[in-house]
Amino acid sequence: MPDNAWRQQGSLWSNLRQVCDLLAIPAPVSADEEDTLFQHVRFKAGQRIHRIGQSFDTLYIVNSGFLKTVHIDEYGNEQVLSFPMKGDLLGIDGIHKQHYASEAIALSDCDMILLPYKTFTALGRIHVELEQAMFSVMSREIVREQLMISMLSALSAEAKVARFLTNLGERFNQMGYSGRSFNLRMTRQEIGSYLGLTLETVSRTLSALNELGMISVEQREINLIDPVALKTLRRLPPAKARIKVAEKVTALVNKNLLPQWNGELAAALN
């Protein structure tokens, strides 16, 4: 167990079926409930799960909480790579050279399940279908990163922020939480690092989206008022045009007509 973590009170272990359920993959038919147990470890907000260059021996599964993975260059500059949450698998970048290539840091108190790599490979020999399913999970993480890279190269700064919010809402919805109203566990600077934008650009875009009535922002609490318009946004209109749109949005809100106008809003901003 990492020395900077603290044990969770109560249930400390999950069996193979529970781990497979968390990863959204089928459990091996022949798996016994007590066949293999995986330890839970708790990390407090701000603690590191693993560091760059640390010897690789464990994969981590997020059972609860929110994290960020980062790469730190030779000059100490930090680049946010991802924001893992429940059901995500961490540490696969350590397989290649047997050292972690990134750092994972808790953004909130987190409950992590430890999957020793030796245990994973041993289980793969026993349950062939499990090995294939785990490779599918690893591939899922890689595909998600590739989609992110594609998005960063194709979208305007405003569209990146809007798409980030809708993608985050969809992840929350998949976990059984509200996909339209949630708290941002990451800072605006961390969002900017993830999206390749400056802090000022992220803050300005959030303010503009709030002004247009597409979202409402209260410190870190975000409410997605018009997810359709957010997901199809290409770029924000000039400031003067935004004022006119904002005035129309305000009038519609006062008349309780905004839900019927969502499609028009999306069209007006593209």
GROMACS .gro file of C-alpha atoms in nm:
model
  270
    1MET     CA    1   0.000   0.000   0.000
    2PRO     CA    2   0.138   0.349  -0.085
    3ASP     CA    3   0.281   0.513   0.226
    4ASN     CA    4   0.098   0.841   0.168
    5ALA     CA    5  -0.246   0.680   0.172
    6TRP     CA    6  -0.476   0.602   0.460
    7ARG     CA    7  -0.693   0.295   0.501
    8GLN     CA    8  -1.063   0.319   0.441
    9GLN     CA    9  -1.278   0.230   0.739
   10GLY     CA   10  -1.520  -0.056   0.674
   11SER     CA   11  -1.496  -0.261   0.355
   12LEU     CA   12  -1.131  -0.287   0.254
   13TRP     CA   13  -1.159  -0.541  -0.026
   14SER     CA   14  -1.350  -0.611  -0.348
   15ASN     CA   15  -1.374  -0.946  -0.523
   16LEU     CA   16  -1.317  -1.003  -0.894
   17ARG     CA   17  -1.685  -0.977  -0.988
   18GLN     CA   18  -1.717  -0.642  -0.812
   19VAL     CA   19  -1.408  -0.509  -0.987
   20CYS     CA   20  -1.541  -0.622  -1.326
   21ASP     CA   21  -1.875  -0.451  -1.256
   22LEU     CA   22  -1.692  -0.129  -1.174
   23LEU     CA   23  -1.495  -0.148  -1.499
   24ALA     CA   24  -1.815  -0.230  -1.693
   25ILE     CA   25  -1.678  -0.558  -1.828
   26PRO     CA   26  -1.820  -0.912  -1.793
   27ALA     CA   27  -1.683  -1.114  -1.504
   28PRO     CA   28  -1.537  -1.457  -1.587
   29VAL     CA   29  -1.804  -1.725  -1.555
   30SER     CA   30  -1.568  -1.942  -1.352
   31ALA     CA   31  -1.472  -1.666  -1.108
   32ASP     CA   32  -1.530  -1.751  -0.743
   33GLU     CA   33  -1.648  -1.463  -0.523
   34GLU     CA   34  -1.360  -1.521  -0.282
   35ASP     CA   35  -1.114  -1.634  -0.550
   36THR     CA   36  -0.915  -1.309  -0.556
   37LEU     CA   37  -0.961  -1.000  -0.339
   38PHE     CA   38  -0.840  -0.651  -0.422
   39GLN     CA   39  -0.751  -0.397  -0.156
   40HIS     CA   40  -0.912  -0.054  -0.128
   41VAL     CA   41  -0.689   0.241  -0.038
   42ARG     CA   42  -0.804   0.593   0.041
   43PHE     CA   43  -0.620   0.907  -0.064
   44LYS     CA   44  -0.693   1.256   0.061
   45ALA     CA   45  -0.734   1.551  -0.177
   46GLY     CA   46  -0.392   1.668  -0.294
   47GLN     CA   47  -0.215   1.336  -0.236
   48ARG     CA   48  -0.032   1.157  -0.517
   49ILE     CA   49  -0.131   0.805  -0.610
   50HIS     CA   50   0.190   0.753  -0.808
   51ARG     CA   51   0.474   0.971  -0.935
   52ILE     CA   52   0.660   1.002  -1.265
   53GLY     CA   53   0.953   0.760  -1.271
   54GLN     CA   54   0.822   0.550  -0.984
   55SER     CA   55   0.864   0.176  -1.038
   56PHE     CA   56   0.552   0.026  -1.190
   57ASP     CA   57   0.385  -0.265  -1.016
   58THR     CA   58   0.019  -0.169  -0.975
   59LEU     CA   59  -0.280  -0.060  -1.178
   60TYR     CA   60  -0.539   0.155  -1.000
   61ILE     CA   61  -0.917   0.157  -1.042
   62VAL     CA   62  -1.116   0.459  -0.925
   63ASN     CA   63  -1.397   0.345  -0.697
   64SER     CA   64  -1.497   0.696  -0.591
   65GLY     CA   65  -1.359   1.047  -0.610
   66PHE     CA   66  -1.193   1.261  -0.876
   67LEU     CA   67  -0.831   1.285  -0.987
   68LYS     CA   68  -0.605   1.439  -1.245
   69THR     CA   69  -0.313   1.282  -1.428
   70VAL     CA   70  -0.031   1.512  -1.528
   71HIS     CA   71   0.299   1.512  -1.711
   72ILE     CA   72   0.574   1.736  -1.573
   73ASP     CA   73   0.854   1.835  -1.808
   74GLU     CA   74   1.221   1.893  -1.726
   75TYR     CA   75   1.146   2.257  -1.642
   76GLY     CA   76   0.870   2.174  -1.396
   77ASN     CA   77   0.583   2.271  -1.627
   78GLU     CA   78   0.268   2.070  -1.563
   79GLN     CA   79   0.040   1.944  -1.842
   80VAL     CA   80  -0.293   1.794  -1.735
   81LEU     CA   81  -0.361   1.475  -1.930
   82SER     CA   82  -0.695   1.356  -1.793
   83PHE     CA   83  -0.948   1.381  -1.512
   84PRO     CA   84  -1.019   1.020  -1.406
   85MET     CA   85  -1.333   0.936  -1.209
   86LYS     CA   86  -1.531   0.631  -1.103
   87GLY     CA   87  -1.465   0.323  -1.315
   88ASP     CA   88  -1.148   0.456  -1.478
   89LEU     CA   89  -0.823   0.261  -1.488
   90LEU     CA   90  -0.494   0.434  -1.402
   91GLY     CA   91  -0.131   0.341  -1.441
   92ILE     CA   92  -0.128   0.172  -1.781
   93ASP     CA   93   0.147   0.411  -1.897
   94GLY     CA   94   0.382   0.227  -1.660
   95ILE     CA   95   0.360  -0.104  -1.846
   96HIS     CA   96   0.592  -0.006  -2.132
   97LYS     CA   97   0.911   0.081  -1.940
   98GLN     CA   98   0.807  -0.049  -1.597
   99HIS     CA   99   0.803   0.308  -1.464
  100TYR     CA  100   0.503   0.542  -1.449
  101ALA     CA  101   0.522   0.809  -1.719
  102SER     CA  102   0.273   1.042  -1.548
  103GLU     CA  103   0.157   1.143  -1.202
  104ALA     CA  104  -0.191   1.082  -1.063
  105ILE     CA  105  -0.312   1.331  -0.802
  106ALA     CA  106  -0.637   1.324  -0.603
  107LEU     CA  107  -0.860   1.629  -0.656
  108SER     CA  108  -1.095   1.506  -0.383
  109ASP     CA  109  -1.084   1.229  -0.126
  110CYS     CA  110  -1.060   0.913  -0.334
  111ASP     CA  111  -1.119   0.542  -0.284
  112MET     CA  112  -0.885   0.349  -0.512
  113ILE     CA  113  -0.876  -0.025  -0.576
  114LEU     CA  114  -0.527  -0.170  -0.618
  115LEU     CA  115  -0.474  -0.420  -0.899
  116PRO     CA  116  -0.119  -0.560  -0.871
  117TYR     CA  117   0.010  -0.619  -1.223
  118LYS     CA  118   0.142  -0.964  -1.133
  119THR     CA  119  -0.206  -1.057  -1.011
  120PHE     CA  120  -0.358  -0.926  -1.334
  121THR     CA  121  -0.124  -1.133  -1.553
  122ALA     CA  122  -0.182  -1.443  -1.339
  123LEU     CA  123  -0.559  -1.401  -1.365
  124GLY     CA  124  -0.522  -1.359  -1.741
  125ARG     CA  125  -0.370  -1.704  -1.763
  126ILE     CA  126  -0.656  -1.851  -1.560
  127HIS     CA  127  -0.940  -1.656  -1.722
  128VAL     CA  128  -0.860  -1.584  -2.088
  129GLU     CA  129  -1.178  -1.382  -2.133
  130LEU     CA  130  -1.076  -1.155  -1.844
  131GLU     CA  131  -0.746  -1.069  -2.012
  132GLN     CA  132  -0.929  -0.971  -2.332
  133ALA     CA  133  -1.179  -0.762  -2.135
  134MET     CA  134  -0.900  -0.579  -1.951
  135PHE     CA  135  -0.724  -0.506  -2.279
  136SER     CA  136  -1.056  -0.361  -2.393
  137VAL     CA  137  -1.058  -0.130  -2.091
  138MET     CA  138  -0.702  -0.017  -2.168
  139SER     CA  139  -0.799   0.043  -2.529
  140ARG     CA  140  -1.099   0.246  -2.411
  141GLU     CA  141  -0.867   0.478  -2.220
  142ILE     CA  142  -0.641   0.521  -2.525
  143VAL     CA  143  -0.935   0.593  -2.756
  144ARG     CA  144  -1.063   0.856  -2.512
  145GLU     CA  145  -0.723   1.027  -2.520
  146GLN     CA  146  -0.715   1.014  -2.902
  147LEU     CA  147  -1.059   1.174  -2.922
  148MET     CA  148  -0.936   1.446  -2.690
  149ILE     CA  149  -0.635   1.516  -2.911
  150SER     CA  150  -0.861   1.529  -3.216
  151MET     CA  151  -1.094   1.772  -3.040
  152LEU     CA  152  -0.809   2.002  -2.939
  153SER     CA  153  -0.685   2.027  -3.296
  154ALA     CA  154  -1.024   2.083  -3.458
  155LEU     CA  155  -1.226   2.314  -3.231
  156SER     CA  156  -1.212   2.681  -3.141
  157ALA     CA  157  -1.121   2.779  -2.784
  158GLU     CA  158  -1.485   2.848  -2.696
  159ALA     CA  159  -1.600   2.516  -2.844
  160LYS     CA  160  -1.333   2.330  -2.645
  161VAL     CA  161  -1.468   2.466  -2.317
  162ALA     CA  162  -1.829   2.396  -2.419
  163ARG     CA  163  -1.747   2.041  -2.529
  164PHE     CA  164  -1.551   1.981  -2.209
  165LEU     CA  165  -1.855   2.074  -2.001
  166THR     CA  166  -2.094   1.853  -2.197
  167ASN     CA  167  -1.851   1.558  -2.193
  168LEU     CA  168  -1.813   1.600  -1.818
  169GLY     CA  169  -2.191   1.609  -1.780
  170GLU     CA  170  -2.222   1.287  -1.979
  171ARG     CA  171  -1.965   1.117  -1.755
  172PHE     CA  172  -2.156   1.224  -1.443
  173ASN     CA  173  -2.478   1.096  -1.598
  174GLN     CA  174  -2.318   0.758  -1.671
  175MET     CA  175  -2.223   0.733  -1.303
  176GLY     CA  176  -2.582   0.795  -1.195
  177TYR     CA  177  -2.540   1.160  -1.099
  178SER     CA  178  -2.697   1.469  -1.252
  179GLY     CA  179  -2.548   1.536  -1.592
  180ARG     CA  180  -2.672   1.896  -1.596
  181SER     CA  181  -2.582   2.028  -1.252
  182PHE     CA  182  -2.247   1.945  -1.093
  183ASN     CA  183  -1.943   2.086  -0.915
  184LEU     CA  184  -1.612   2.124  -1.094
  185ARG     CA  185  -1.348   1.941  -0.891
  186MET     CA  186  -1.071   2.092  -1.101
  187THR     CA  187  -0.964   2.457  -1.113
  188ARG     CA  188  -1.005   2.674  -1.420
  189GLN     CA  189  -0.628   2.672  -1.459
  190GLU     CA  190  -0.633   2.290  -1.465
  191ILE     CA  191  -0.912   2.297  -1.725
  192GLY     CA  192  -0.700   2.532  -1.933
  193SER     CA  193  -0.397   2.304  -1.906
  194TYR     CA  194  -0.609   2.008  -2.016
  195LEU     CA  195  -0.758   2.196  -2.311
  196GLY     CA  196  -0.442   2.381  -2.413
  197LEU     CA  197  -0.592   2.719  -2.319
  198THR     CA  198  -0.493   3.000  -2.085
  199LEU     CA  199  -0.669   3.056  -1.754
  200GLU     CA  200  -0.799   3.388  -1.891
  201THR     CA  201  -0.953   3.220  -2.197
  202VAL     CA  202  -1.133   2.959  -1.984
  203SER     CA  203  -1.267   3.222  -1.743
  204ARG     CA  204  -1.375   3.453  -2.026
  205THR     CA  205  -1.552   3.170  -2.210
  206LEU     CA  206  -1.737   3.053  -1.898
  207SER     CA  207  -1.852   3.410  -1.836
  208ALA     CA  208  -1.970   3.445  -2.196
  209LEU     CA  209  -2.160   3.114  -2.187
  210ASN     CA  210  -2.321   3.227  -1.863
  211GLU     CA  211  -2.410   3.561  -2.018
  212LEU     CA  212  -2.576   3.387  -2.312
  213GLY     CA  213  -2.785   3.167  -2.083
  214MET     CA  214  -2.625   2.843  -2.201
  215ILE     CA  215  -2.489   2.771  -1.854
  216SER     CA  216  -2.511   2.921  -1.509
  217VAL     CA  217  -2.196   2.949  -1.299
  218GLU     CA  218  -2.175   2.992  -0.922
  219GLN     CA  219  -1.810   2.958  -0.819
  220ARG     CA  220  -1.742   2.588  -0.905
  221GLU     CA  221  -2.106   2.488  -0.945
  222ILE     CA  222  -2.207   2.451  -1.310
  223ASN     CA  223  -2.560   2.414  -1.446
  224LEU     CA  224  -2.589   2.319  -1.814
  225ILE     CA  225  -2.900   2.507  -1.924
  226ASP     CA  226  -2.873   2.427  -2.294
  227PRO     CA  227  -2.656   2.116  -2.355
  228VAL     CA  228  -2.763   2.097  -2.721
  229ALA     CA  229  -2.631   2.445  -2.798
  230LEU     CA  230  -2.313   2.374  -2.600
  231LYS     CA  231  -2.239   2.053  -2.786
  232THR     CA  232  -2.288   2.208  -3.129
  233LEU     CA  233  -2.119   2.542  -3.053
  234ARG     CA  234  -1.847   2.634  -3.301
  235ARG     CA  235  -1.750   2.974  -3.171
  236LEU     CA  236  -1.904   3.255  -2.970
  237PRO     CA  237  -2.050   3.557  -3.149
  238PRO     CA  238  -1.876   3.896  -3.112
  239ALA     CA  239  -1.940   4.087  -2.790
  240LYS     CA  240  -2.205   4.317  -2.942
  241ALA     CA  241  -2.395   4.024  -3.089
  242ARG     CA  242  -2.373   3.841  -2.755
  243ILE     CA  243  -2.544   4.132  -2.584
  244LYS     CA  244  -2.841   4.101  -2.821
  245VAL     CA  245  -2.858   3.724  -2.775
  246ALA     CA  246  -2.831   3.764  -2.398
  247GLU     CA  247  -3.118   4.013  -2.397
  248LYS     CA  248  -3.335   3.771  -2.593
  249VAL     CA  249  -3.240   3.484  -2.360
  250THR     CA  250  -3.335   3.697  -2.058
  251ALA     CA  251  -3.671   3.780  -2.211
  252LEU     CA  252  -3.740   3.413  -2.285
  253VAL     CA  253  -3.635   3.306  -1.937
  254ASN     CA  254  -3.876   3.562  -1.789
  255LYS     CA  255  -4.154   3.413  -2.004
  256ASN     CA  256  -4.051   3.052  -1.922
  257LEU     CA  257  -3.996   2.987  -2.295
  258LEU     CA  258  -3.626   2.900  -2.300
  259PRO     CA  259  -3.670   2.519  -2.326
  260GLN     CA  260  -3.869   2.565  -2.648
  261TRP     CA  261  -3.599   2.798  -2.787
  262ASN     CA  262  -3.297   2.573  -2.733
  263GLY     CA  263  -3.278   2.471  -3.097
  264GLU     CA  264  -3.294   2.832  -3.210
  265LEU     CA  265  -3.018   2.926  -2.971
  266ALA     CA  266  -2.797   2.648  -3.102
  267ALA     CA  267  -2.859   2.759  -3.460
  268ALA     CA  268  -2.792   3.125  -3.379
  269LEU     CA  269  -2.450   3.046  -3.237
  270ASN     CA  270  -2.324   2.836  -3.530
   0.00000   0.00000   0.00000
